[in-house]
PDB file of C-alpha atoms in Angstrom:
ATOM      1  CA  ALA A   1       0.956  13.314 -12.300  1.00 75.00           C
ATOM      2  CA  GLN A   2       3.007  10.770 -10.428  1.00 81.00           C
ATOM      3  CA  SER A   3       2.894   7.163 -11.556  1.00 88.00           C
ATOM      4  CA  VAL A   4       4.782   3.906 -11.495  1.00 92.00           C
ATOM      5  CA  ALA A   5       4.701   1.086 -13.982  1.00 95.00           C
ATOM      6  CA  GLN A   6       5.455  -2.562 -13.465  1.00 95.00           C
ATOM      7  CA  PRO A   7       5.726  -4.018 -16.946  1.00 96.00           C
ATOM      8  CA  GLU A   8       5.641  -7.668 -15.919  1.00 95.00           C
ATOM      9  CA  ASP A   9       2.544  -9.326 -14.530  1.00 93.00           C
ATOM     10  CA  GLN A  10       4.561 -12.359 -13.479  1.00 95.00           C
ATOM     11  CA  VAL A  11       8.190 -13.279 -13.085  1.00 97.00           C
ATOM     12  CA  ASN A  12       9.360 -16.867 -12.769  1.00 97.00           C
ATOM     13  CA  VAL A  13      12.787 -17.692 -11.435  1.00 97.00           C
ATOM     14  CA  ALA A  14      14.487 -20.848 -10.227  1.00 97.00           C
ATOM     15  CA  GLU A  15      15.429 -21.084  -6.576  1.00 97.00           C
ATOM     16  CA  GLY A  16      18.984 -19.921  -6.020  1.00 97.00           C
ATOM     17  CA  ASN A  17      19.015 -17.746  -9.110  1.00 97.00           C
ATOM     18  CA  PRO A  18      19.058 -13.957  -8.980  1.00 97.00           C
ATOM     19  CA  LEU A  19      15.734 -12.204  -9.399  1.00 97.00           C
ATOM     20  CA  THR A  20      14.730  -8.817 -10.730  1.00 97.00           C
ATOM     21  CA  VAL A  21      11.289  -7.236 -10.555  1.00 98.00           C
ATOM     22  CA  LYS A  22      11.057  -4.136 -12.697  1.00 97.00           C
ATOM     23  CA  CYS A  23       9.576  -0.758 -11.901  1.00 97.00           C
ATOM     24  CA  THR A  24       9.739   2.520 -13.740  1.00 96.00           C
ATOM     25  CA  TYR A  25       8.445   5.804 -12.453  1.00 94.00           C
ATOM     26  CA  SER A  26       7.205   9.130 -13.666  1.00 91.00           C
ATOM     27  CA  VAL A  27       7.275  11.986 -11.197  1.00 86.00           C
ATOM     28  CA  SER A  28       7.743  15.690 -11.096  1.00 82.00           C
ATOM     29  CA  GLY A  29      10.481  16.557  -8.698  1.00 82.00           C
ATOM     30  CA  ASN A  30      12.444  14.124  -6.597  1.00 83.00           C
ATOM     31  CA  PRO A  31      10.951  10.659  -6.403  1.00 87.00           C
ATOM     32  CA  TYR A  32      10.135   8.894  -3.164  1.00 89.00           C
ATOM     33  CA  LEU A  33       9.970   5.243  -4.136  1.00 93.00           C
ATOM     34  CA  PHE A  34       8.970   2.146  -2.219  1.00 93.00           C
ATOM     35  CA  TRP A  35       8.650  -1.583  -2.603  1.00 95.00           C
ATOM     36  CA  TYR A  36       6.057  -3.630  -0.755  1.00 93.00           C
ATOM     37  CA  VAL A  37       5.391  -7.356  -0.726  1.00 93.00           C
ATOM     38  CA  GLN A  38       2.014  -8.975  -0.281  1.00 88.00           C
ATOM     39  CA  TYR A  39       1.493 -12.622   0.602  1.00 86.00           C
ATOM     40  CA  PRO A  40      -1.871 -14.284  -0.110  1.00 78.00           C
ATOM     41  CA  ASN A  41      -4.665 -12.806   1.967  1.00 69.00           C
ATOM     42  CA  ARG A  42      -2.207 -10.669   3.864  1.00 75.00           C
ATOM     43  CA  GLY A  43      -1.405  -7.010   4.191  1.00 78.00           C
ATOM     44  CA  LEU A  44       1.318  -5.033   2.509  1.00 86.00           C
ATOM     45  CA  GLN A  45       4.743  -5.409   4.058  1.00 88.00           C
ATOM     46  CA  PHE A  46       7.393  -2.761   3.599  1.00 87.00           C
ATOM     47  CA  LEU A  47      10.597  -3.938   1.915  1.00 93.00           C
ATOM     48  CA  LEU A  48      12.627  -0.833   1.223  1.00 92.00           C
ATOM     49  CA  LYS A  49      12.527   2.779   0.145  1.00 91.00           C
ATOM     50  CA  TYR A  50      14.548   5.324  -1.755  1.00 92.00           C
ATOM     51  CA  ILE A  51      14.406   8.913  -0.593  1.00 86.00           C
ATOM     52  CA  THR A  52      17.852  10.222  -1.310  1.00 82.00           C
ATOM     53  CA  GLY A  53      21.460   9.107  -1.104  1.00 83.00           C
ATOM     54  CA  ASP A  54      23.000   5.920  -2.457  1.00 87.00           C
ATOM     55  CA  ASN A  55      21.389   4.540  -5.549  1.00 91.00           C
ATOM     56  CA  LEU A  56      21.563   0.996  -4.187  1.00 94.00           C
ATOM     57  CA  VAL A  57      19.108   0.575  -1.361  1.00 94.00           C
ATOM     58  CA  LYS A  58      19.154  -2.481   0.872  1.00 94.00           C
ATOM     59  CA  GLY A  59      15.969  -3.693   2.480  1.00 92.00           C
ATOM     60  CA  SER A  60      14.339  -6.555   4.299  1.00 89.00           C
ATOM     61  CA  TYR A  61      14.769 -10.281   3.587  1.00 91.00           C
ATOM     62  CA  GLY A  62      17.893  -9.756   1.474  1.00 94.00           C
ATOM     63  CA  PHE A  63      16.174  -7.575  -1.110  1.00 96.00           C
ATOM     64  CA  GLU A  64      17.758  -4.515  -2.622  1.00 97.00           C
ATOM     65  CA  ALA A  65      16.746  -2.007  -5.250  1.00 97.00           C
ATOM     66  CA  GLU A  66      18.687   0.135  -7.621  1.00 95.00           C
ATOM     67  CA  PHE A  67      17.572   3.664  -8.285  1.00 95.00           C
ATOM     68  CA  ASN A  68      18.495   4.814 -11.786  1.00 95.00           C
ATOM     69  CA  LYS A  69      17.610   8.414 -12.471  1.00 92.00           C
ATOM     70  CA  SER A  70      18.529   8.422 -16.159  1.00 93.00           C
ATOM     71  CA  GLN A  71      16.345   5.390 -16.825  1.00 95.00           C
ATOM     72  CA  THR A  72      13.700   6.437 -14.268  1.00 94.00           C
ATOM     73  CA  SER A  73      13.780   2.943 -12.864  1.00 96.00           C
ATOM     74  CA  PHE A  74      13.741   1.383  -9.424  1.00 97.00           C
ATOM     75  CA  HIS A  75      14.129  -2.345  -9.992  1.00 98.00           C
ATOM     76  CA  LEU A  76      13.901  -4.763  -7.094  1.00 98.00           C
ATOM     77  CA  LYS A  77      16.620  -7.388  -6.905  1.00 97.00           C
ATOM     78  CA  LYS A  78      17.810 -10.308  -4.860  1.00 97.00           C
ATOM     79  CA  PRO A  79      21.009 -12.258  -5.498  1.00 97.00           C
ATOM     80  CA  SER A  80      19.561 -15.676  -4.671  1.00 97.00           C
ATOM     81  CA  ALA A  81      15.814 -16.337  -4.731  1.00 97.00           C
ATOM     82  CA  LEU A  82      14.004 -18.508  -2.207  1.00 96.00           C
ATOM     83  CA  VAL A  83      10.752 -20.372  -2.728  1.00 96.00           C
ATOM     84  CA  SER A  84       9.373 -18.365   0.205  1.00 94.00           C
ATOM     85  CA  ASP A  85       9.919 -15.171  -1.806  1.00 96.00           C
ATOM     86  CA  SER A  86       6.971 -16.154  -3.992  1.00 96.00           C
ATOM     87  CA  ALA A  87       4.452 -13.357  -3.520  1.00 95.00           C
ATOM     88  CA  LEU A  88       2.984 -10.240  -5.096  1.00 93.00           C
ATOM     89  CA  TYR A  89       5.308  -7.258  -5.242  1.00 95.00           C
ATOM     90  CA  PHE A  90       4.198  -3.663  -5.543  1.00 94.00           C
ATOM     91  CA  CYS A  91       6.261  -0.664  -6.450  1.00 95.00           C
ATOM     92  CA  ALA A  92       4.903   2.663  -5.196  1.00 93.00           C
ATOM     93  CA  VAL A  93       5.677   6.332  -5.420  1.00 90.00           C
ATOM     94  CA  ARG A  94       4.675   8.762  -2.746  1.00 85.00           C
ATOM     95  CA  ASP A  95       2.866  11.828  -3.961  1.00 79.00           C
ATOM     96  CA  MET A  96       4.901  14.597  -2.389  1.00 73.00           C
ATOM     97  CA  SER A  97       2.869  17.364  -3.979  1.00 71.00           C
ATOM     98  CA  GLY A  98       0.201  17.266  -1.348  1.00 65.00           C
ATOM     99  CA  THR A  99      -0.833  14.667   1.114  1.00 67.00           C
ATOM    100  CA  TYR A 100       1.783  11.985   0.590  1.00 75.00           C
ATOM    101  CA  LYS A 101      -0.569   9.267  -0.546  1.00 82.00           C
ATOM    102  CA  TYR A 102       0.930   6.289  -2.297  1.00 86.00           C
ATOM    103  CA  ILE A 103       0.384   5.531  -5.933  1.00 88.00           C
ATOM    104  CA  PHE A 104       0.933   1.861  -6.588  1.00 90.00           C
ATOM    105  CA  GLY A 105       2.003  -0.026  -9.630  1.00 91.00           C
ATOM    106  CA  THR A 106      -0.155  -2.871 -10.837  1.00 89.00           C
ATOM    107  CA  GLY A 107       1.954  -5.463  -9.075  1.00 92.00           C
ATOM    108  CA  THR A 108       4.193  -8.292 -10.227  1.00 95.00           C
ATOM    109  CA  ARG A 109       3.669 -11.836  -9.116  1.00 95.00           C
ATOM    110  CA  LEU A 110       6.958 -13.522  -8.373  1.00 96.00           C
ATOM    111  CA  LYS A 111       7.074 -17.282  -8.560  1.00 96.00           C
ATOM    112  CA  VAL A 112      10.215 -19.007  -7.365  1.00 97.00           C
ATOM    113  CA  LEU A 113      10.441 -22.562  -8.565  1.00 96.00           C
ATOM    114  CA  ALA A 114      12.116 -25.246  -6.485  1.00 93.00           C
TER     115      ALA A 114
ATOM    116  CA  ALA B   1       6.202  -2.539  18.401  1.00 59.00           C
ATOM    117  CA  ALA B   2       2.629  -1.420  17.969  1.00 71.00           C
ATOM    118  CA  GLY B   3       1.266  -1.701  14.460  1.00 88.00           C
ATOM    119  CA  VAL B   4      -1.759  -0.403  12.635  1.00 92.00           C
ATOM    120  CA  ILE B   5      -4.805  -2.287  13.853  1.00 94.00           C
ATOM    121  CA  GLN B   6      -7.812  -2.841  11.657  1.00 96.00           C
ATOM    122  CA  SER B   7     -11.096  -4.380  12.637  1.00 96.00           C
ATOM    123  CA  PRO B   8     -12.814  -6.517  11.791  1.00 96.00           C
ATOM    124  CA  ARG B   9     -10.476  -8.785   9.831  1.00 94.00           C
ATOM    125  CA  HIS B  10     -13.319 -10.227   7.836  1.00 95.00           C
ATOM    126  CA  LEU B  11     -16.806  -8.958   7.176  1.00 97.00           C
ATOM    127  CA  ILE B  12     -19.653 -10.410   5.187  1.00 97.00           C
ATOM    128  CA  LYS B  13     -22.564  -8.190   4.286  1.00 97.00           C
ATOM    129  CA  GLU B  14     -25.539  -8.389   1.990  1.00 97.00           C
ATOM    130  CA  LYS B  15     -26.216  -5.994  -0.847  1.00 97.00           C
ATOM    131  CA  ARG B  16     -27.663  -2.672   0.268  1.00 97.00           C
ATOM    132  CA  GLU B  17     -26.426  -3.146   3.826  1.00 97.00           C
ATOM    133  CA  THR B  18     -24.045  -0.846   5.646  1.00 98.00           C
ATOM    134  CA  ALA B  19     -20.550  -1.632   6.865  1.00 98.00           C
ATOM    135  CA  THR B  20     -18.169   0.183   9.184  1.00 98.00           C
ATOM    136  CA  LEU B  21     -14.460  -0.518   9.105  1.00 98.00           C
ATOM    137  CA  LYS B  22     -12.173   0.694  11.844  1.00 98.00           C
ATOM    138  CA  CYS B  23      -8.519   1.634  11.856  1.00 97.00           C
ATOM    139  CA  TYR B  24      -6.300   2.330  14.850  1.00 96.00           C
ATOM    140  CA  PRO B  25      -3.061   3.998  13.769  1.00 93.00           C
ATOM    141  CA  ILE B  26       0.323   3.652  15.355  1.00 91.00           C
ATOM    142  CA  PRO B  27       0.514   5.900  18.434  1.00 89.00           C
ATOM    143  CA  ARG B  28       1.673   9.446  17.622  1.00 84.00           C
ATOM    144  CA  HIS B  29       1.009   9.004  13.920  1.00 86.00           C
ATOM    145  CA  ASP B  30      -0.979  11.979  12.703  1.00 86.00           C
ATOM    146  CA  THR B  31      -2.113  10.801   9.273  1.00 89.00           C
ATOM    147  CA  VAL B  32      -4.368   7.948   8.239  1.00 92.00           C
ATOM    148  CA  TYR B  33      -4.910   6.650   4.712  1.00 92.00           C
ATOM    149  CA  TRP B  34      -7.522   4.259   3.360  1.00 95.00           C
ATOM    150  CA  TYR B  35      -6.984   2.040   0.323  1.00 94.00           C
ATOM    151  CA  GLN B  36      -9.206  -0.418  -1.503  1.00 95.00           C
ATOM    152  CA  GLN B  37      -7.747  -3.465  -3.216  1.00 91.00           C
ATOM    153  CA  GLY B  38     -10.120  -5.389  -5.428  1.00 91.00           C
ATOM    154  CA  PRO B  39      -9.437  -8.990  -6.406  1.00 87.00           C
ATOM    155  CA  GLY B  40      -6.287  -9.134  -8.501  1.00 83.00           C
ATOM    156  CA  GLN B  41      -5.956  -5.346  -8.401  1.00 87.00           C
ATOM    157  CA  ASP B  42      -3.440  -2.913  -7.027  1.00 87.00           C
ATOM    158  CA  PRO B  43      -4.417  -0.853  -4.004  1.00 90.00           C
ATOM    159  CA  GLN B  44      -6.353   2.285  -4.878  1.00 91.00           C
ATOM    160  CA  PHE B  45      -6.287   5.334  -2.662  1.00 90.00           C
ATOM    161  CA  LEU B  46      -9.657   6.280  -1.179  1.00 94.00           C
ATOM    162  CA  ILE B  47      -9.189   9.034   1.371  1.00 94.00           C
ATOM    163  CA  SER B  48      -6.788  10.398   3.957  1.00 91.00           C
ATOM    164  CA  PHE B  49      -6.909  12.401   7.152  1.00 92.00           C
ATOM    165  CA  TYR B  50      -4.308  14.601   8.761  1.00 89.00           C
ATOM    166  CA  GLU B  51      -4.882  15.729  12.319  1.00 88.00           C
ATOM    167  CA  LYS B  52      -8.542  14.688  12.101  1.00 89.00           C
ATOM    168  CA  MET B  53      -9.245  16.717   8.983  1.00 91.00           C
ATOM    169  CA  GLN B  54      -9.735  15.203   5.547  1.00 90.00           C
ATOM    170  CA  SER B  55      -6.551  15.901   3.645  1.00 88.00           C
ATOM    171  CA  ASP B  56      -7.044  14.159   0.322  1.00 87.00           C
ATOM    172  CA  LYS B  57      -9.708  12.272  -1.547  1.00 89.00           C
ATOM    173  CA  GLY B  58      -9.272   9.675  -4.205  1.00 89.00           C
ATOM    174  CA  SER B  59     -11.635   7.361  -5.980  1.00 84.00           C
ATOM    175  CA  ILE B  60     -14.055   7.025  -3.102  1.00 91.00           C
ATOM    176  CA  PRO B  61     -17.714   6.499  -3.993  1.00 93.00           C
ATOM    177  CA  ASP B  62     -20.280   8.924  -2.614  1.00 94.00           C
ATOM    178  CA  ARG B  63     -21.793   5.984  -0.734  1.00 96.00           C
ATOM    179  CA  PHE B  64     -18.656   5.852   1.380  1.00 96.00           C
ATOM    180  CA  SER B  65     -17.681   8.290   4.082  1.00 95.00           C
ATOM    181  CA  ALA B  66     -14.908   8.381   6.596  1.00 96.00           C
ATOM    182  CA  GLN B  67     -13.730  10.352   9.559  1.00 95.00           C
ATOM    183  CA  GLN B  68     -10.897  10.512  12.026  1.00 95.00           C
ATOM    184  CA  PHE B  69     -11.730  10.863  15.685  1.00 94.00           C
ATOM    185  CA  SER B  70     -10.077  12.741  18.533  1.00 92.00           C
ATOM    186  CA  ASP B  71      -8.085   9.636  19.495  1.00 91.00           C
ATOM    187  CA  TYR B  72      -6.858   9.466  15.857  1.00 92.00           C
ATOM    188  CA  HIS B  73      -8.635   6.264  15.027  1.00 94.00           C
ATOM    189  CA  SER B  74     -10.528   6.339  11.767  1.00 96.00           C
ATOM    190  CA  GLU B  75     -13.704   4.722  10.510  1.00 97.00           C
ATOM    191  CA  LEU B  76     -14.746   4.034   6.953  1.00 97.00           C
ATOM    192  CA  ASN B  77     -18.507   3.863   6.569  1.00 97.00           C
ATOM    193  CA  MET B  78     -19.913   2.167   3.532  1.00 97.00           C
ATOM    194  CA  SER B  79     -23.609   2.286   2.739  1.00 97.00           C
ATOM    195  CA  SER B  80     -25.825   0.705   0.090  1.00 97.00           C
ATOM    196  CA  LEU B  81     -23.207  -1.965  -0.435  1.00 97.00           C
ATOM    197  CA  GLU B  82     -22.785  -3.407  -3.885  1.00 97.00           C
ATOM    198  CA  LEU B  83     -21.204  -6.655  -4.992  1.00 97.00           C
ATOM    199  CA  GLY B  84     -18.355  -4.647  -6.491  1.00 95.00           C
ATOM    200  CA  ASP B  85     -17.448  -3.302  -3.077  1.00 97.00           C
ATOM    201  CA  SER B  86     -16.056  -6.717  -2.168  1.00 97.00           C
ATOM    202  CA  ALA B  87     -12.379  -6.049  -1.618  1.00 95.00           C
ATOM    203  CA  LEU B  88      -9.563  -5.838   0.847  1.00 94.00           C
ATOM    204  CA  TYR B  89      -9.570  -2.477   2.600  1.00 96.00           C
ATOM    205  CA  PHE B  90      -6.278  -1.282   3.978  1.00 93.00           C
ATOM    206  CA  CYS B  91      -5.585   1.440   6.417  1.00 94.00           C
ATOM    207  CA  ALA B  92      -2.134   2.956   6.814  1.00 91.00           C
ATOM    208  CA  SER B  93      -0.734   5.531   9.166  1.00 90.00           C
ATOM    209  CA  SER B  94       2.253   7.806   9.159  1.00 85.00           C
ATOM    210  CA  TRP B  95       3.843  10.668  10.982  1.00 80.00           C
ATOM    211  CA  THR B  96       4.478  13.684   8.811  1.00 72.00           C
ATOM    212  CA  GLY B  97       7.716  14.341  10.616  1.00 64.00           C
ATOM    213  CA  GLY B  98       9.020  10.894   9.792  1.00 61.00           C
ATOM    214  CA  SER B  99      10.868   9.184   6.994  1.00 57.00           C
ATOM    215  CA  TYR B 100       8.118   9.341   4.366  1.00 58.00           C
ATOM    216  CA  GLY B 101       7.158   5.707   4.530  1.00 66.00           C
ATOM    217  CA  TYR B 102       4.133   4.468   6.312  1.00 77.00           C
ATOM    218  CA  THR B 103       2.798   1.293   7.869  1.00 83.00           C
ATOM    219  CA  PHE B 104      -0.168  -0.674   6.617  1.00 88.00           C
ATOM    220  CA  GLY B 105      -2.622  -2.596   8.687  1.00 90.00           C
ATOM    221  CA  SER B 106      -3.443  -6.175   7.799  1.00 89.00           C
ATOM    222  CA  GLY B 107      -6.631  -5.120   6.118  1.00 92.00           C
ATOM    223  CA  THR B 108     -10.320  -5.895   6.368  1.00 95.00           C
ATOM    224  CA  ARG B 109     -11.678  -8.295   3.817  1.00 95.00           C
ATOM    225  CA  LEU B 110     -15.200  -7.258   2.937  1.00 97.00           C
ATOM    226  CA  THR B 111     -17.398  -9.688   1.063  1.00 97.00           C
ATOM    227  CA  VAL B 112     -20.734  -8.479  -0.225  1.00 97.00           C
ATOM    228  CA  VAL B 113     -23.186 -11.215  -1.095  1.00 97.00           C
TER     229      VAL B 113
END
């Protein structure tokens, strides 16, 4: 079965510092991995995806993610955090065995401190 | 660009009532997915439709049903509502010939009182 894990419920980082939000995955076959951000009372906004190709994926709002096959990880990163980045971040894997539904991680709340 | 439209944005119902949530996918998208996100929870897959046929089923209660119509919009019908059904319900759409990601609507917040 496909799954993703986000080991941290919350990550705190000072504004201007680099941030990392962790995600590990477990899939059979090639992984199709995604990051979404959710602001309070809002929908899920797409940040970036890894399908194939370069291990470093660049996405929206200055975010990037590094795909590491040996560590089965897909950590979200940003070189310099902004207070406005404070939100809930979800890692997801797409179930390619059938109907392509998403399986989400439990989410990580990012808090950027001014 | 057109996005996934969900209506209503907010809905308040009493226990044992019925609710209908609507989802209008992005034009030419052939697949619709429904997710339920409880308070402080990650989104959980409920059901999906491909070309108007149910394609997958997740943790959807028997009290819930859904369908996709000829114009590709989808409706999630929820009967005998319980307090625990209070959640944010997301719809997403995709095109199977596309790049594997899909687009979420803004969600319908259902509150059962």
